[in-house]
Short mmCIF file of C-alpha atoms in Angstrom, two decimals:
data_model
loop_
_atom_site.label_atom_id
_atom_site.label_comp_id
_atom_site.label_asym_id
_atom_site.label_seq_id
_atom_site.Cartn_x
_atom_site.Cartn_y
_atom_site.Cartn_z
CA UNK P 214 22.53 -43.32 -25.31
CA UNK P 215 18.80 -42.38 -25.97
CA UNK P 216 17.27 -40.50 -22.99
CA UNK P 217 14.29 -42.97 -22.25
CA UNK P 218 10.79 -41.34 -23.21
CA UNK P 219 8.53 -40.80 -19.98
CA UNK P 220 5.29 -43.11 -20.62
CA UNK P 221 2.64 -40.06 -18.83
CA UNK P 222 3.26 -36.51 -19.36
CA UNK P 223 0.21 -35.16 -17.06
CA UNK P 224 -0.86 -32.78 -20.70
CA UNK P 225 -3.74 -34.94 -21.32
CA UNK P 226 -5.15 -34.93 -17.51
CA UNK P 227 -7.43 -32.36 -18.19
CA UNK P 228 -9.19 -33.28 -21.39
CA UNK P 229 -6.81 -31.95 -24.01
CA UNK P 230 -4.10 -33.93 -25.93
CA UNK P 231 -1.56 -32.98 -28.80
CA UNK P 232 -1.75 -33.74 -32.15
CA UNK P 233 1.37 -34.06 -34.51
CA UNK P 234 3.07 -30.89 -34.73
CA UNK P 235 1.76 -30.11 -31.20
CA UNK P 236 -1.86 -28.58 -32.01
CA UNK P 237 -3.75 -29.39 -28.89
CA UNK P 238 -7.42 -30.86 -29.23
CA UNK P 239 -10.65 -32.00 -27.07
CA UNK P 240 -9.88 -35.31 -26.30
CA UNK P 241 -13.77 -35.74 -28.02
CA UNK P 242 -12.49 -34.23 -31.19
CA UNK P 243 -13.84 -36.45 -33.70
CA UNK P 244 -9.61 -36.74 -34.91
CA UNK P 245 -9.01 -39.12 -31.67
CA UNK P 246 -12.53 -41.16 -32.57
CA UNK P 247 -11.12 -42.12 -35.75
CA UNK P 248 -7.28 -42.82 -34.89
CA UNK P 249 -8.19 -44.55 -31.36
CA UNK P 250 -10.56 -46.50 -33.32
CA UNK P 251 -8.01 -47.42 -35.79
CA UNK P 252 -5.38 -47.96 -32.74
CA UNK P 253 -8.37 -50.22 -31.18
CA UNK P 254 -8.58 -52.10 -34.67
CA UNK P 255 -4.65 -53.01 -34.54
CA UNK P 256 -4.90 -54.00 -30.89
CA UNK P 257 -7.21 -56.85 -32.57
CA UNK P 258 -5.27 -57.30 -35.41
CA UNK P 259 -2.44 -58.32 -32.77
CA UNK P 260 -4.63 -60.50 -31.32
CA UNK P 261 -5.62 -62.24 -34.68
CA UNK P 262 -1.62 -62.73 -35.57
CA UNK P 263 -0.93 -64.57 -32.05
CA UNK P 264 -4.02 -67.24 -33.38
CA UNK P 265 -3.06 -67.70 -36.41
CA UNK P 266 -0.68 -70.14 -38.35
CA UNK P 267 1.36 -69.85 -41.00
CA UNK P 268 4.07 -67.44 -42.35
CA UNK P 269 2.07 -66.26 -45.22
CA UNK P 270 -1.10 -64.73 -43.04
CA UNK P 271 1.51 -63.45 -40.01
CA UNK P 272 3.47 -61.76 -42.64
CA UNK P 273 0.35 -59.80 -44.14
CA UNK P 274 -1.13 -58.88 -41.09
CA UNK P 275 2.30 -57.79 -40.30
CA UNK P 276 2.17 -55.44 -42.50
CA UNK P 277 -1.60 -54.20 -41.87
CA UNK P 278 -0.54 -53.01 -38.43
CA UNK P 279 2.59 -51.33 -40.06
CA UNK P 280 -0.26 -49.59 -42.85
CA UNK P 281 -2.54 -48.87 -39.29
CA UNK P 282 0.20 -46.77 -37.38
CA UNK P 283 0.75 -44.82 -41.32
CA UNK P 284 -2.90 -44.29 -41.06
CA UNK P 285 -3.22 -43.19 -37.48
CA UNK P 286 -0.25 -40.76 -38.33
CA UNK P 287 -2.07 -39.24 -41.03
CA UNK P 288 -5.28 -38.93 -38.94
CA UNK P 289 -3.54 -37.65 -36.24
CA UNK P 290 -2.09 -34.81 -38.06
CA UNK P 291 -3.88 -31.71 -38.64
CA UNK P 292 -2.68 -30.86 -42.34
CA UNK P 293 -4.05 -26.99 -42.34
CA UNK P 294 -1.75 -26.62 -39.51
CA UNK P 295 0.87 -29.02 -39.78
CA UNK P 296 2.52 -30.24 -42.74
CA UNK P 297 2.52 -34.54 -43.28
CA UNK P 298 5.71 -36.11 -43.28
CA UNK P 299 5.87 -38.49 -45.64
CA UNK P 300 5.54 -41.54 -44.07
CA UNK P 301 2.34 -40.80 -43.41
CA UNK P 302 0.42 -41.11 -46.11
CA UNK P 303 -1.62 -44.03 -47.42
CA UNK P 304 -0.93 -44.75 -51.26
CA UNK P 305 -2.35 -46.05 -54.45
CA UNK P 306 0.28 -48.76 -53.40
CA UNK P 307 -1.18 -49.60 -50.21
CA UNK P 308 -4.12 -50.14 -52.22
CA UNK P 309 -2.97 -51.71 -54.84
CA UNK P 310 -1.53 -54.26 -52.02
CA UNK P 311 -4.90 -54.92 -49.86
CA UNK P 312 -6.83 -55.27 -53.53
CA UNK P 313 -4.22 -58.16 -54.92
CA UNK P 314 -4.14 -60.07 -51.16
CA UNK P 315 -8.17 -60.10 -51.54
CA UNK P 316 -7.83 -61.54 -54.86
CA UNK P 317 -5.10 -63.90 -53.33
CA UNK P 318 -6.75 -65.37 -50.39
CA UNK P 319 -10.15 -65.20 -52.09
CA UNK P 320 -9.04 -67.25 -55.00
CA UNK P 321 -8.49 -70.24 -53.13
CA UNK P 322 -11.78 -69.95 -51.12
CA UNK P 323 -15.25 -71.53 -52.62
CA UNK P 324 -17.31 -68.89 -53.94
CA UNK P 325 -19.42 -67.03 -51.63
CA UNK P 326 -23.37 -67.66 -52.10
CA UNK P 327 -25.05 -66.59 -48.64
CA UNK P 328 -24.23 -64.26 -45.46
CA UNK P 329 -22.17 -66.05 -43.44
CA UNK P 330 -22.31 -66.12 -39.79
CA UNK P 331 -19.08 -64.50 -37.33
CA UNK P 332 -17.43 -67.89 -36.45
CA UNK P 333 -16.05 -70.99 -36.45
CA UNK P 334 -12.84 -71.09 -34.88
CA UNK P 335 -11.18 -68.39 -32.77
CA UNK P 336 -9.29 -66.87 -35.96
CA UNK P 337 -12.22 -66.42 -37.66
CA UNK P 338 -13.99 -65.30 -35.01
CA UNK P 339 -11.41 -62.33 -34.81
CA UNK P 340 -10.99 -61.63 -38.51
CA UNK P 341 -14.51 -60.82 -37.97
CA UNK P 342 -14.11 -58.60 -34.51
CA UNK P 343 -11.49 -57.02 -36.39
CA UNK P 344 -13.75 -56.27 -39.56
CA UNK P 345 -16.94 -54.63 -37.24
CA UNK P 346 -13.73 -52.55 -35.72
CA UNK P 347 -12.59 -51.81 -38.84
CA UNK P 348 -15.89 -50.78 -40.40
CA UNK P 349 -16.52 -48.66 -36.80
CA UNK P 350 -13.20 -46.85 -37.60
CA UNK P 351 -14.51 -46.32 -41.31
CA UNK P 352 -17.35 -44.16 -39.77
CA UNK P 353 -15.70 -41.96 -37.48
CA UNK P 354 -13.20 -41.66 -40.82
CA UNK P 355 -16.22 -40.30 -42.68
CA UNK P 356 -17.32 -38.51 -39.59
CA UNK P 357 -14.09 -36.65 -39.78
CA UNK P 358 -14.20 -35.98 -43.37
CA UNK P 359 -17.80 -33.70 -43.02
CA UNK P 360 -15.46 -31.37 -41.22
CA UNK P 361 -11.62 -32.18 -41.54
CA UNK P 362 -11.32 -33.17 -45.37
CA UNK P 363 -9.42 -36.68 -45.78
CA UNK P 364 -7.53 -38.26 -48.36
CA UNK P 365 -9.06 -40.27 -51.01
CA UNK P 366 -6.84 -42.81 -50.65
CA UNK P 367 -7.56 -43.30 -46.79
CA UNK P 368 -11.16 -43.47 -47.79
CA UNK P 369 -10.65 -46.29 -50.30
CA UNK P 370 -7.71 -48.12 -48.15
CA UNK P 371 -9.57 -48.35 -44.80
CA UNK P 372 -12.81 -49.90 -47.28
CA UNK P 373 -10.38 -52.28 -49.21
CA UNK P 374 -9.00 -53.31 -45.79
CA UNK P 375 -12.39 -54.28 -44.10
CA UNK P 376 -13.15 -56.53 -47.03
CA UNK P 377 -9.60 -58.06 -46.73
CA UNK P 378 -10.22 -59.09 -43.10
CA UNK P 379 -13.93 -60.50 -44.42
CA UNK P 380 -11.81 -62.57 -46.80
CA UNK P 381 -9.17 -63.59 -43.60
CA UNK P 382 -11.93 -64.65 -42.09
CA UNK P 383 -13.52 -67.40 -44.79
CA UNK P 384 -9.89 -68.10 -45.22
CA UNK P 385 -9.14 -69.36 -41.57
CA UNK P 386 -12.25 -71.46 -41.69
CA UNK P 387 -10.84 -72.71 -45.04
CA UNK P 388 -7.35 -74.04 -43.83
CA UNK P 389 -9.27 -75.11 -40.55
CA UNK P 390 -11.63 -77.53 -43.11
CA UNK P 391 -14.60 -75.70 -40.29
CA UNK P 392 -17.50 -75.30 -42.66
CA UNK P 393 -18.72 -72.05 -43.28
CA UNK P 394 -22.14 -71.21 -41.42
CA UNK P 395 -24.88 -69.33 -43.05
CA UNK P 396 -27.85 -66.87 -42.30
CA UNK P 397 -31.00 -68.67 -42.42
CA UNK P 398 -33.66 -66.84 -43.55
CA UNK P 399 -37.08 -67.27 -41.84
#
C-alpha cells in the first residue's frame, strides 16, 4: 500500500517553494503568478461544471481542467534546469481541439453583432468569471515569457481557450433561451 502523502511540508513557511525537479523559488516569482493563476482559473472551471447541464459541455470542460493541470506542469517547471516530462506539454493537438469546440458551440449560436454584457444565468455568469481569469492568467503567461521563454503553443492554447469560454458563455444563455444583453452605447 501507498504511503499517504503529508498535505503541509513546513518548506514553503518561509517564502520559498519548489518547483518540478526541486529548484526552489520566491514564492513572488512571476512562475507561481502564472500557474496559481491558471490553478485559480480551474478552481472556476469546477465551479462552472457543477452549474451546468448536459454531457456534452461537462465532458469538454472535463477535459479543460485535465489541459489546465498539463499547463500548470509545464509552467511550473523550470526547463533550463529541469528537463519536461512529457505530459507536460501543450500541443498543436490541444489546439487543434479548443479551435474545432469554438467552431462547434459557436455554430449553433446567432451571430455575434454587439459586446455583450457578463450575464444571464449563473453559467454564463461563470463562463465569463472564468474568461477575465483566464485572460488574467494570459498576462502573467506573457509576464513570464519577458524573462522565462514559453512555448508557442502555451501562448496560442491559453488565447484559444479564453475565446472558448467567451463562446461557453453565449452558449449557456443559448440552451437557457435567456437573451443575450448588450453594451449600450451613450
Amino acid at each position: 500500500m501507498k504511503e499517504k502523502i503529508k498535505i503541509y511540508t513546513g518548506g514553503g513557511d518561509h517564502g520559498m517553494t519548489s518547483l518540478v525537479g526541486g529548484v526552489r523559488v520566491s514564492k513572488t516569482h512571476p512562475r507561481l503568478e502564472a500557474y496559481g493563476t491558471i490553478d485559480e482559473l480551474n478552481s472556476f472551471i469546477g465551479l462552472l461544471l457543477v452549474e451546468i447541464d448536459g454531457t456534452r459541455m461537462a465532458t469538454l470542460l472535463q477535459t479543460l481542467q485535465q489541459d489546465l493541470f498539463t499547463l500548470s506542469a509545464y509552467l511550473a517547471t523550470d526547463t533550463e534546469k529541469t528537463t519536461l516530462k512529457p505530459n507536460s506539454l501543450i500541443t498543436a493537438e490541444h489546439i487543434r481541439t479548443l479551435e474545432q469546440s469554438i467552431d462547434a458551440l459557436d455554430g449553433e449560436l446567432p451571430a455575434l453583432r454587439e459586446f455583450i454584457l457578463p450575464q444571464g444565468c449563473r453559467s454564463a455568469a461563470l463562463a465569463h468569471v472564468s474568461r477575465t481569469v483566464c485572460r488574467r492568467a494570459e498576462r502573467a503567461i506573457y509576464r513570464l515569457n519577458e524573462s522565462f521563454p514559453v512555448d508557442e503553443s502555451v501562448l496560442i492554447y491559453i488565447n484559444r481557450l479564453s475565446d472558448l469560454l467567451f463562446v461557453i458563455a453565449r452558449y449557456e444563455l443559448f440552451i437557457n433561451r435567456i437573451d443575450q444583453k448588450t453594451w449600450s452605447k451613450v
